[in-house]
Tab-separated table of C-alpha atoms in Angstrom:
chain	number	residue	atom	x	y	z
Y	1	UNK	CA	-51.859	-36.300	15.723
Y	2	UNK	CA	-51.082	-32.996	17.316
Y	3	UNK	CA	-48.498	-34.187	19.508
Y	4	UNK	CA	-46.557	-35.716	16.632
Y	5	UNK	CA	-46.843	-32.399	14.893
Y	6	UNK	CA	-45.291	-30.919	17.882
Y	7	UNK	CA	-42.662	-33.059	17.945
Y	8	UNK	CA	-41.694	-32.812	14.082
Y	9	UNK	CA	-42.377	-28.812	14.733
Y	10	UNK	CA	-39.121	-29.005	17.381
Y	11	UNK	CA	-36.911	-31.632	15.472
Y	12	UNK	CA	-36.967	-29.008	12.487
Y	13	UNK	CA	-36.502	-26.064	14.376
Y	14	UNK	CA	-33.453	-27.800	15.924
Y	15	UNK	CA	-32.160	-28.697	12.566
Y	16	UNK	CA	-32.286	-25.376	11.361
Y	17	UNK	CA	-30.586	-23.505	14.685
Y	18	UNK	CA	-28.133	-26.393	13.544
Y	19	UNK	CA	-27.507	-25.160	10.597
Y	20	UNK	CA	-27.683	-21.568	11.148
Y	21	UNK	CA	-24.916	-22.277	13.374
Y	22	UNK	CA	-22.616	-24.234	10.831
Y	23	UNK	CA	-22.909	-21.073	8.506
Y	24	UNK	CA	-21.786	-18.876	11.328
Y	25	UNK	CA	-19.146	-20.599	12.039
Y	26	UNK	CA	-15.562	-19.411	10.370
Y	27	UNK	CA	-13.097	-22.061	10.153
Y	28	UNK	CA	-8.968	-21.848	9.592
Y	29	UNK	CA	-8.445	-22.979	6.116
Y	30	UNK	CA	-5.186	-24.126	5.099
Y	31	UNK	CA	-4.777	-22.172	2.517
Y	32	UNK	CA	-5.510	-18.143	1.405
Y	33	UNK	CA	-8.233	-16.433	-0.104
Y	34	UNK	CA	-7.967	-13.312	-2.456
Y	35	UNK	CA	-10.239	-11.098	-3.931
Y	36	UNK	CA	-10.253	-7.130	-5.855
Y	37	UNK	CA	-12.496	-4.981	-4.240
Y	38	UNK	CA	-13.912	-2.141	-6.396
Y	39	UNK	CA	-12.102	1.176	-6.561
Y	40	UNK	CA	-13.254	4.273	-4.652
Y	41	UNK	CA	-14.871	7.162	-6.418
Y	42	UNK	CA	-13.271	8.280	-9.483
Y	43	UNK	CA	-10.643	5.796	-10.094
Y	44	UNK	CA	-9.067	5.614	-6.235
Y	45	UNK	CA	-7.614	2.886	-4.436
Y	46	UNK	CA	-10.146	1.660	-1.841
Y	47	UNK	CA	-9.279	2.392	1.842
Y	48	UNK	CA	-9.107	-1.494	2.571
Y	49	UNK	CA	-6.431	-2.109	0.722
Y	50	UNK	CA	-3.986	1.253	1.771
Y	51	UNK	CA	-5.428	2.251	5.068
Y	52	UNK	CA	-5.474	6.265	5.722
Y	53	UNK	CA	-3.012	6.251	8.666
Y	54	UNK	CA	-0.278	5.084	6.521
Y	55	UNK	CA	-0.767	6.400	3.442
Y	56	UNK	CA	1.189	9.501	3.539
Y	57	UNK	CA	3.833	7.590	4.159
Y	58	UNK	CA	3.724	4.711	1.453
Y	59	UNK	CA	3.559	7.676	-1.150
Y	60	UNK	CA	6.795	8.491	0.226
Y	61	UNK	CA	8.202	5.035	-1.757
Y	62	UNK	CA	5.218	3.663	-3.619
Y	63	UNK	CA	3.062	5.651	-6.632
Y	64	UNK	CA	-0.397	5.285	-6.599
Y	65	UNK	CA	-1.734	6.023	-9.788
Y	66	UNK	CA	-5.387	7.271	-10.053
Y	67	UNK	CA	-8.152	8.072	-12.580
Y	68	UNK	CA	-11.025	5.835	-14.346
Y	69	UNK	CA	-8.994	5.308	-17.830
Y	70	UNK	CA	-5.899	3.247	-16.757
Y	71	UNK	CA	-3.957	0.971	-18.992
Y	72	UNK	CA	-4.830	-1.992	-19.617
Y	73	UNK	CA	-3.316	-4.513	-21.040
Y	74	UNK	CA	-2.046	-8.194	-21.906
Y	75	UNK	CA	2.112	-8.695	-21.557
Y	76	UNK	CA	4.678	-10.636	-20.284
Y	77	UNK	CA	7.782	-9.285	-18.089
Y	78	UNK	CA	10.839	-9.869	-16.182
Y	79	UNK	CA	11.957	-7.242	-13.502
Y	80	UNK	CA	15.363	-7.761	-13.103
Y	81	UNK	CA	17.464	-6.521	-10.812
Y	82	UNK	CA	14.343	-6.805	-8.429
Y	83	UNK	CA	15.174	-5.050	-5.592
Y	84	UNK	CA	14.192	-3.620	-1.942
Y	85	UNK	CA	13.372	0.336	-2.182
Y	86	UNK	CA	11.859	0.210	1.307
Y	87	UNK	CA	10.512	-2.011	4.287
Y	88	UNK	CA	9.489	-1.098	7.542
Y	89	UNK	CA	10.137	-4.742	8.735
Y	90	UNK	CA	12.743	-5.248	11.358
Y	91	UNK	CA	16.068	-6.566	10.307
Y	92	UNK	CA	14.617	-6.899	7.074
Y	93	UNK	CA	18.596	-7.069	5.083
Y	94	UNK	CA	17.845	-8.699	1.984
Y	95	UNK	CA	18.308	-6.017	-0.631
Y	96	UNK	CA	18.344	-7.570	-4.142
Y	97	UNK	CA	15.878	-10.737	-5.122
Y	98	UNK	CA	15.965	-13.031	-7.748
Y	99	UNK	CA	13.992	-11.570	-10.737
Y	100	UNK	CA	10.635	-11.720	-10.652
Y	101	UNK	CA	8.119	-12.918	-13.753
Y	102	UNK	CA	5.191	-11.197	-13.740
Y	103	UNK	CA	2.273	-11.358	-16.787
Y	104	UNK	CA	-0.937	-9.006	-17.042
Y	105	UNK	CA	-3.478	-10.251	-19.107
Y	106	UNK	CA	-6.330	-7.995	-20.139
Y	107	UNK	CA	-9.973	-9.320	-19.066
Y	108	UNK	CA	-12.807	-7.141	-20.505
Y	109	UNK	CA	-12.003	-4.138	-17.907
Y	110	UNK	CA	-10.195	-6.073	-15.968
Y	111	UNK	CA	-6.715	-7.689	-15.608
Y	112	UNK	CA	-5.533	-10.698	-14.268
Y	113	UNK	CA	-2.414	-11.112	-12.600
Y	114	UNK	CA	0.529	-14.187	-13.002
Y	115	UNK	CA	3.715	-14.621	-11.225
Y	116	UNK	CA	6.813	-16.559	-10.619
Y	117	UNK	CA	9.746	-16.372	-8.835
Y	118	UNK	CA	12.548	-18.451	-7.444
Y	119	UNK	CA	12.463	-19.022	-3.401
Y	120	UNK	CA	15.614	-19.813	-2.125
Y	121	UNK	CA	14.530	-21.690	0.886
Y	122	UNK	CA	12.257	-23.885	-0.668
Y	123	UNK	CA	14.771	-24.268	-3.694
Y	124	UNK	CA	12.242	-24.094	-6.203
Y	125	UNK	CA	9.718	-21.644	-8.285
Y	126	UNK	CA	7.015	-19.730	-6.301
Y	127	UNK	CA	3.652	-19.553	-8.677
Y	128	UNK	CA	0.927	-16.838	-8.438
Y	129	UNK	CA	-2.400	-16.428	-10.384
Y	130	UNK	CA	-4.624	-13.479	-9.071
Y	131	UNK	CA	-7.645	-13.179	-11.475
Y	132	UNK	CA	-10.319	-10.292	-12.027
Y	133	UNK	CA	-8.095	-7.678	-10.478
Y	134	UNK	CA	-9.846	-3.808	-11.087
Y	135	UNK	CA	-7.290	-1.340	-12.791
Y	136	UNK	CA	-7.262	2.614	-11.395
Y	137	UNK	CA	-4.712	5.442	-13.455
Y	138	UNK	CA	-4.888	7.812	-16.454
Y	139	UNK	CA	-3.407	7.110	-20.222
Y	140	UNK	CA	-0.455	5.026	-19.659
Y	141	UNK	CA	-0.643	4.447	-16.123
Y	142	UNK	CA	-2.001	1.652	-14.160
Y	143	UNK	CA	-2.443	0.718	-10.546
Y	144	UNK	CA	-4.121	-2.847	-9.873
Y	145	UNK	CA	-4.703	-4.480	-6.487
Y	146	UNK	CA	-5.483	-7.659	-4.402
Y	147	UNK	CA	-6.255	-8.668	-0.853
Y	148	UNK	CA	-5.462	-11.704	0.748
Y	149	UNK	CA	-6.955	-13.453	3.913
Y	150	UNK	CA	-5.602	-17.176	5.616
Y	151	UNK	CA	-4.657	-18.508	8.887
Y	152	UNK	CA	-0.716	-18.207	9.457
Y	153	UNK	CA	-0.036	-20.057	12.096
Y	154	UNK	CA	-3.717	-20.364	12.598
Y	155	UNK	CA	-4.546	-17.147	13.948
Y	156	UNK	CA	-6.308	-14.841	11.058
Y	157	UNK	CA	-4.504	-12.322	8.867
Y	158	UNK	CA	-4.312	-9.844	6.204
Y	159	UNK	CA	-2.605	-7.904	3.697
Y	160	UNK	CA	-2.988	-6.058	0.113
Y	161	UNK	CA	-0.700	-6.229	-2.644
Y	162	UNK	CA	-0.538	-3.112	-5.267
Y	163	UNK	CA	1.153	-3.485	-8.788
Y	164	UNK	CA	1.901	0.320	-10.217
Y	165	UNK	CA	3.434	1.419	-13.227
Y	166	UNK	CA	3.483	2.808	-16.811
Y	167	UNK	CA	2.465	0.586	-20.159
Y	168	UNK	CA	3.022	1.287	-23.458
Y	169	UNK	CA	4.010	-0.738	-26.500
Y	170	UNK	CA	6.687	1.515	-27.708
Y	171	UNK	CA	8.036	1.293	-23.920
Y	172	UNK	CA	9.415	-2.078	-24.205
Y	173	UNK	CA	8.225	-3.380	-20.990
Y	174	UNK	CA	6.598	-1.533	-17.853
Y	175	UNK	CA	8.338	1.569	-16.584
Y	176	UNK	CA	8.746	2.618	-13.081
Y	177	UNK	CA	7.322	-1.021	-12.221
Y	178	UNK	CA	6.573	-1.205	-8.518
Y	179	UNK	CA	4.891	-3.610	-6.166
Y	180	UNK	CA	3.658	-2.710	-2.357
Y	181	UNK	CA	2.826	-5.297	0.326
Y	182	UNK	CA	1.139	-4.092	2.930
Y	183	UNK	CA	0.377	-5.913	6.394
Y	184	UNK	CA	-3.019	-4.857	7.323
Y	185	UNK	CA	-4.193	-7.296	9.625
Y	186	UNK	CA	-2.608	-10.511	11.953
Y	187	UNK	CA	-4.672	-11.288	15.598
Y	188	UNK	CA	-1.785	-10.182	17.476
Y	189	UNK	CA	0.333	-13.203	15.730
Y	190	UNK	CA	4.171	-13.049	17.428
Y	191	UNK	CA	5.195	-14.437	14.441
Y	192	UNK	CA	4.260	-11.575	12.241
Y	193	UNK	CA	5.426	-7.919	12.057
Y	194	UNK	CA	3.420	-5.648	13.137
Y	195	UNK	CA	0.072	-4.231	11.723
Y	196	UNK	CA	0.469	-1.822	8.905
Y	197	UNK	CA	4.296	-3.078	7.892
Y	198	UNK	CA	5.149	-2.837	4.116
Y	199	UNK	CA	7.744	-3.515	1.610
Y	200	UNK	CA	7.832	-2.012	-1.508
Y	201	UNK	CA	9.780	-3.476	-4.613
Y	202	UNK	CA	10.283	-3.162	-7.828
Y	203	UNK	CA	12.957	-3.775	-10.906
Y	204	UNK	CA	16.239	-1.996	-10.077
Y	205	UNK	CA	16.771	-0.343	-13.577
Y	206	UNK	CA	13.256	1.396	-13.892
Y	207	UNK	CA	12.095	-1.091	-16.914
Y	208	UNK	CA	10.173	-4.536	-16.080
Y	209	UNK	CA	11.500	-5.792	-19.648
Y	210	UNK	CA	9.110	-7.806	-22.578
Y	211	UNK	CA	10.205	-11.669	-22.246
Y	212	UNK	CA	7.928	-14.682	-22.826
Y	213	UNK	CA	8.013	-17.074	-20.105
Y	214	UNK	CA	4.825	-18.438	-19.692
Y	215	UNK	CA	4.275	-22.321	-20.450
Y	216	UNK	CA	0.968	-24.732	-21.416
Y	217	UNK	CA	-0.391	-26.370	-17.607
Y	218	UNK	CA	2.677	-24.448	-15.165
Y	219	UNK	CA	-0.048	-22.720	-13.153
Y	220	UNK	CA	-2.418	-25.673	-12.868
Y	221	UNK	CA	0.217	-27.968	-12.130
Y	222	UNK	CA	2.045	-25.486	-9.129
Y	223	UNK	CA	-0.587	-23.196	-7.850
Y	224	UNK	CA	-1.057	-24.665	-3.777
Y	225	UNK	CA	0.484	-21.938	-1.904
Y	226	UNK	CA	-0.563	-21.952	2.063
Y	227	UNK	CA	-1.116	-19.096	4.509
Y	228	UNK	CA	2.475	-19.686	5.267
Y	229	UNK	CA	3.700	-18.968	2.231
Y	230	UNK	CA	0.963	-16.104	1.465
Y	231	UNK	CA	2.404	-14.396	4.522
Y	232	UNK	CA	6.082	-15.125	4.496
Y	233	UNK	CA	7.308	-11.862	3.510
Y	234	UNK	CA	6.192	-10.678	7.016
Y	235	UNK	CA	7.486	-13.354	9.067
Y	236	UNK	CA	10.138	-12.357	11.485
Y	237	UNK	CA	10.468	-15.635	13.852
């Protein structure tokens, strides 16, 4: 009898070293994972998102709008022209993109975030959906924020993406609408710029106009994006 319990002893404490192990282990997915972390005290945009080093200089191009009683809101918007105002990615020529539909829907404190926009090479409509996205800025300000992790190429990578601007009803839109992209992390991929990159956009005329384009099942029906795709706006090979 107490050799079988031996025996049973070590076939469980294999199984669980086994399984310890599978929980360890991180494997490539196919496609990218995103998540809002919480802001930093009083209403600040959390270091993991816009890294110190580079900060200075993405306030150069980019507003960051602080403060624990931002706007938020539900709308739907169109920036158009939407345009370049800055990259630090080589050879990066493409000034003026097709417009961009964005939608902010208010959740409790929260907001989440929808998207669409044509991609040229692909000839057809790029679809986001970022949900449960925390909100930083004062009165009519806002500043909300993602990051995003995959497997480009299947080596691990990065990056944040910041929405900023200014909400109002009388406004007729979102003023000063920007978005920043930032490149925080990519395993030394060749295929990537380099760490800390960013491009900053936004609608050419200062005004992300009211529209309504939003339709019953286009999310559910168009929402597989890959790491790929997640990271294409820092591909430069």
């Amino acid at each position: 009898m107490r050799k079988g319990l031996i025996i049973i002893t070590l076939i469980l404490s294999v199984l669980v070293l086994a399984t310890v192990s599978c929980k360890k282990e991180k494997k490539p997915s196919s496609e990218p994972v995103s998540w809002s972390p919480k802001p930093g005290e009083g209403g600040t945009l959390p270091k993991e998102v816009l890294p110190a080093s580079i900060e200075t200089t993405v306030a150069q191009y980019f507003t960051v709008h602080t403060g624990e009683t931002p706007a938020v809101f539900s709308g739907q918007f169109v920036s158009q022209p939407h345009v370049l105002l800055h990259s630090t990615v080589a050879n990066d020529t493409v000034q003026v993109y097709n417009e961009r539909y964005i939608a902010f829907i208010k959740n409790d404190k929260l907001i989440d975030f929808y998207g669409k926009q044509w991609d040229n090479d692909r000839q057809d409509y790029y679809f986001e959906a970022y949900t449960n996205l925390y909100v930083i800025g004062t009165g009519d300000e806002f500043t909300c924020y993602y990051l995003t992790e995959g497997y480009p190429d299947g080596m691990y990578a990065k990056q944040s993406t910041v929405f900023s601007g200014k909400w109002n009803e009388s406004y007729g839109g979102l003023k000063d609408f920007q978005v920043a992209v930032i490149l925080l992390e990519t395993s030394g991929n060749p295929n990537l710029a380099p760490v800390n990159s960013f491009r900053v956009l936004g609608d050419g005329d200062g005004l992300a106009q009211d529209t309504v384009w939003i339709r019953r099942n286009v999310f559910h029906d168009n929402l597989r994006v890959s790491a790929e795709d997640a990271f294409s706006m820092f591909r430069v090979r």
